[in-house]
PDB file of C-alpha atoms in Angstrom:
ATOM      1  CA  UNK A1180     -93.916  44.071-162.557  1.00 89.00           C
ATOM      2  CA  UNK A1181     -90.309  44.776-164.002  1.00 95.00           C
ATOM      3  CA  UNK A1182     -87.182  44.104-161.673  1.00 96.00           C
ATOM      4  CA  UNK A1183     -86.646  47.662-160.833  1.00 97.00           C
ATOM      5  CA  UNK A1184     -89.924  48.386-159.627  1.00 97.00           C
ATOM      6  CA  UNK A1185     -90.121  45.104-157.455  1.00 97.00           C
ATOM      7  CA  UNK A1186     -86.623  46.554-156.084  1.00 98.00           C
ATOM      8  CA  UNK A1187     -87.958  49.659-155.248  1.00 97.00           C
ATOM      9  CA  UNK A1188     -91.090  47.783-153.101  1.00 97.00           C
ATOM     10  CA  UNK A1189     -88.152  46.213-151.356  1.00 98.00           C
ATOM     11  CA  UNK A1190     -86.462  49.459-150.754  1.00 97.00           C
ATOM     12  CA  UNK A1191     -89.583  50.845-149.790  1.00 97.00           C
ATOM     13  CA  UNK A1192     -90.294  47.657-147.203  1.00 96.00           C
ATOM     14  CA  UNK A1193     -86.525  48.299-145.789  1.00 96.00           C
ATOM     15  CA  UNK A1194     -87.672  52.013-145.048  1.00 95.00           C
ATOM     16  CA  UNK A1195     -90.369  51.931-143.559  1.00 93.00           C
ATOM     17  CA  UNK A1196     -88.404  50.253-140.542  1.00 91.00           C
ATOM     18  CA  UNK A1197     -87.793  51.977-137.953  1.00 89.00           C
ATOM     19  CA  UNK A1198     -84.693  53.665-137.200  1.00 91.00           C
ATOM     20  CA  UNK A1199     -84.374  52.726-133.640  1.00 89.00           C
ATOM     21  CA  UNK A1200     -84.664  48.989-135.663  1.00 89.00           C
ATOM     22  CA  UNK A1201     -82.662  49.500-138.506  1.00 90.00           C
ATOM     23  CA  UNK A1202     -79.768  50.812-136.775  1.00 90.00           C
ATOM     24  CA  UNK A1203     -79.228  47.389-135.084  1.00 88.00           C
ATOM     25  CA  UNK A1204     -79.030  45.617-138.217  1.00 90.00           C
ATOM     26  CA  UNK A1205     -75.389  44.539-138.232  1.00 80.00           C
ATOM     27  CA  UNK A1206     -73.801  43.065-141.224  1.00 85.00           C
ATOM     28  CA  UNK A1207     -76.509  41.722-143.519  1.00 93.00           C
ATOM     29  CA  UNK A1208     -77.095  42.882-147.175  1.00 96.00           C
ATOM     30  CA  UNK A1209     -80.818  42.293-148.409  1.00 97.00           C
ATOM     31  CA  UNK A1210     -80.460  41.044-151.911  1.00 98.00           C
ATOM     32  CA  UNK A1211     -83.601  40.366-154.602  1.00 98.00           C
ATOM     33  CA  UNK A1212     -83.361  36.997-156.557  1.00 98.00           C
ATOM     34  CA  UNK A1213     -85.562  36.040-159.042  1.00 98.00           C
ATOM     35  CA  UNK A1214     -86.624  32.541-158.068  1.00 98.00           C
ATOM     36  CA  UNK A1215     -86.421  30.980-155.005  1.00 98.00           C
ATOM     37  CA  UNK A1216     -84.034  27.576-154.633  1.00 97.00           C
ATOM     38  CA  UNK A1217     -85.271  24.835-156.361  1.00 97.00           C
ATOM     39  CA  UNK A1218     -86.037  22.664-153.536  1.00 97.00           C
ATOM     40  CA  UNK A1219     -88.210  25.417-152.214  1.00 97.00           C
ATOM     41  CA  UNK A1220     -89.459  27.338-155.429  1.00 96.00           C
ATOM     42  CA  UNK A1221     -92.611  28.675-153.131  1.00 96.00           C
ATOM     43  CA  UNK A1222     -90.539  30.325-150.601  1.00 97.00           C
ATOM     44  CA  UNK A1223     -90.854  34.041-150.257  1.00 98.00           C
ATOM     45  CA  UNK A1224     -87.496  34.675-148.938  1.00 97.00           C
ATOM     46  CA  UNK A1225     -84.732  33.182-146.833  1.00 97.00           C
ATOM     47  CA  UNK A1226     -82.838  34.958-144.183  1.00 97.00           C
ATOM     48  CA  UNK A1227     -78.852  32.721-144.658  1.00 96.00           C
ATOM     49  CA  UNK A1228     -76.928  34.034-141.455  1.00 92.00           C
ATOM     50  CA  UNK A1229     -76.315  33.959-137.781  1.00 89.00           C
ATOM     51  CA  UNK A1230     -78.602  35.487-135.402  1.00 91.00           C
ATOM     52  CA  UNK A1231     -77.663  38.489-133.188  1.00 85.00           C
ATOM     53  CA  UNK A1232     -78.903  36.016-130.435  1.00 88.00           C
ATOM     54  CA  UNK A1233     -76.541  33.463-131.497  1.00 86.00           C
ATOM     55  CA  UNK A1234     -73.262  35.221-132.420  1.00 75.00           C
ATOM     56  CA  UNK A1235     -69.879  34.586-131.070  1.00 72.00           C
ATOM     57  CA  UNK A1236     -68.138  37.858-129.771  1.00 69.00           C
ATOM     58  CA  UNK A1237     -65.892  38.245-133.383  1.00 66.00           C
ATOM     59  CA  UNK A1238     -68.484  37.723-135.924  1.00 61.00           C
ATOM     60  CA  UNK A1239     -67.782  40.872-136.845  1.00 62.00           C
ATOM     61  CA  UNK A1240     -65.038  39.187-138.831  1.00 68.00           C
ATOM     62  CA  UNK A1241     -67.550  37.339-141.081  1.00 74.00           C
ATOM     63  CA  UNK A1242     -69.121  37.918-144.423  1.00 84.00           C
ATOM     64  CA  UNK A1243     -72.118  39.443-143.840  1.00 90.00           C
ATOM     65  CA  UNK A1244     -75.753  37.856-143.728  1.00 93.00           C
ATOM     66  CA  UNK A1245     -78.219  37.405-146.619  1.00 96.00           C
ATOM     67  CA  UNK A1246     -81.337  38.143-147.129  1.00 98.00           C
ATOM     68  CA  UNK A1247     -82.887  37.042-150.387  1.00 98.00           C
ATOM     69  CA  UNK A1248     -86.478  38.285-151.411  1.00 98.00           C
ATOM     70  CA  UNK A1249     -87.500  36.406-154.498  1.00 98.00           C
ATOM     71  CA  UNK A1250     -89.668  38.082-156.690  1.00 98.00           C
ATOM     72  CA  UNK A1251     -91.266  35.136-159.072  1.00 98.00           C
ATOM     73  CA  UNK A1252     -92.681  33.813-156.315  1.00 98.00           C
ATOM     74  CA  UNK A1253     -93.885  36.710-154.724  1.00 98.00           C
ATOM     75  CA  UNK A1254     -95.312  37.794-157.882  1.00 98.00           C
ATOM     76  CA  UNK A1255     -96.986  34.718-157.987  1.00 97.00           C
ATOM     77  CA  UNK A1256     -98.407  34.743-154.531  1.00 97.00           C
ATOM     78  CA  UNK A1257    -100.122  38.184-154.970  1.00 97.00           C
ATOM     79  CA  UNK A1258    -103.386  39.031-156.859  1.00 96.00           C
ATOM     80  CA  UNK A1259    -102.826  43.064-157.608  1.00 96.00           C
ATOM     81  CA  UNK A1260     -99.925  45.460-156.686  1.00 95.00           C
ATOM     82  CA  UNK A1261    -101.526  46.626-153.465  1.00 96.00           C
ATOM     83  CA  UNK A1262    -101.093  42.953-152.552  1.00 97.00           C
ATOM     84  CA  UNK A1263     -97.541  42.937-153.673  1.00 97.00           C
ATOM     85  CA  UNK A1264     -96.816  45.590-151.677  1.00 96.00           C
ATOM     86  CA  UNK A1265     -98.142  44.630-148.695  1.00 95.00           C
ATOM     87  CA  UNK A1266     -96.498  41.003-149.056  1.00 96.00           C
ATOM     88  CA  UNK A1267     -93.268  42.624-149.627  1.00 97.00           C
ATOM     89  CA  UNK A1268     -93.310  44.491-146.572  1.00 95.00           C
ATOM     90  CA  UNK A1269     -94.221  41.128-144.388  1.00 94.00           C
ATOM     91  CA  UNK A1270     -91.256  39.285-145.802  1.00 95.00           C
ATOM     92  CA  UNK A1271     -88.356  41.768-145.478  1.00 95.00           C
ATOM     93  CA  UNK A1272     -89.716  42.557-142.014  1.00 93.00           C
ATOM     94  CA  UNK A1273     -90.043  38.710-141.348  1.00 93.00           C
ATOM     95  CA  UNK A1274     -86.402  37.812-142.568  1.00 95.00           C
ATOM     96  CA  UNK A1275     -84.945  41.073-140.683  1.00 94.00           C
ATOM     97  CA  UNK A1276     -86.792  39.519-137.423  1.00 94.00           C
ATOM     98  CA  UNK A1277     -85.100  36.080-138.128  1.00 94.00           C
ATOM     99  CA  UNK A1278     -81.677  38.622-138.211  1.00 93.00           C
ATOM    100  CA  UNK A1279     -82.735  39.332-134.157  1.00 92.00           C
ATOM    101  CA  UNK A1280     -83.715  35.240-133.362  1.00 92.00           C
ATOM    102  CA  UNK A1281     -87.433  35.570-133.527  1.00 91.00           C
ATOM    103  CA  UNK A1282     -88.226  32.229-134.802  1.00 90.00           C
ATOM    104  CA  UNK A1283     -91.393  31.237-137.082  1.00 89.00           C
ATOM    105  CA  UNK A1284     -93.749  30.326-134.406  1.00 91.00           C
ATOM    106  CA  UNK A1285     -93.481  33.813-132.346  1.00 90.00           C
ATOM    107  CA  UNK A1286     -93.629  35.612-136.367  1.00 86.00           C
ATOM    108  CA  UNK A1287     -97.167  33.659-137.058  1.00 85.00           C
ATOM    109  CA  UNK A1288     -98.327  35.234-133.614  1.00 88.00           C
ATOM    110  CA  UNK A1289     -97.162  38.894-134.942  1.00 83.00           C
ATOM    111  CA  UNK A1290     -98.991  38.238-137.918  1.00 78.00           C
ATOM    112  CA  UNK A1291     -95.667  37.871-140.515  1.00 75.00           C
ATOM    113  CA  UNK A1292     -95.594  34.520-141.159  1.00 72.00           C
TER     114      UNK A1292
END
């Protein structure tokens, strides 16, 4: 799968959220990357930020958070497209509920880790 369509899963992933969820998203850009970090090249994405849970009163000051979705390894995780798809979902939604504090432990329970 091409870089554009792999975006467009991840666009796809980031609308199927819903609104009353996606509108308290504050200041985080969602970003694909082809490969994950090299001390991690398995990892399916990484949310790089400050909680909701844990901000100060003036983050608003602040760059925004990251969330990077990296598609080698994704790609690499997944046996067909419907796969993909369904993978891509988990990890946005996983990384957006590291953006509101829920750790890995409570994620595993929900079923996105």
């Amino acid at each position: 799968m091409d870089r554009a369509e792999f975006e467009a899963l991840v666009d796809r992933a980031l609308d199927a959220i819903p609104n009353e969820i996606a509108g308290l998203v504050q200041n985080v850009v969602v970003l694909v990357e082809d490969d994950a970090p090299a001390d991690d090249p398995d990892l399916l994405g990484l949310y790089d930020g400050v909680a909701l849970t844990e901000r100060a009163a003036n983050h608003a000051l602040e760059l925004p958070d990251r969330i990077f979705i990296y598609r080698n390894p994704l790609l690499d995780f997944c046996e067909d497209a419907a796969d993909l798809e369904e993978q891509v979902t988990i990890t946005v939604v996983h990384e957006i509920a590291h953006h509101f504090g829920i750790d890995d432990a409570r994620l595993h329970d929900l079923g996105y880790a």
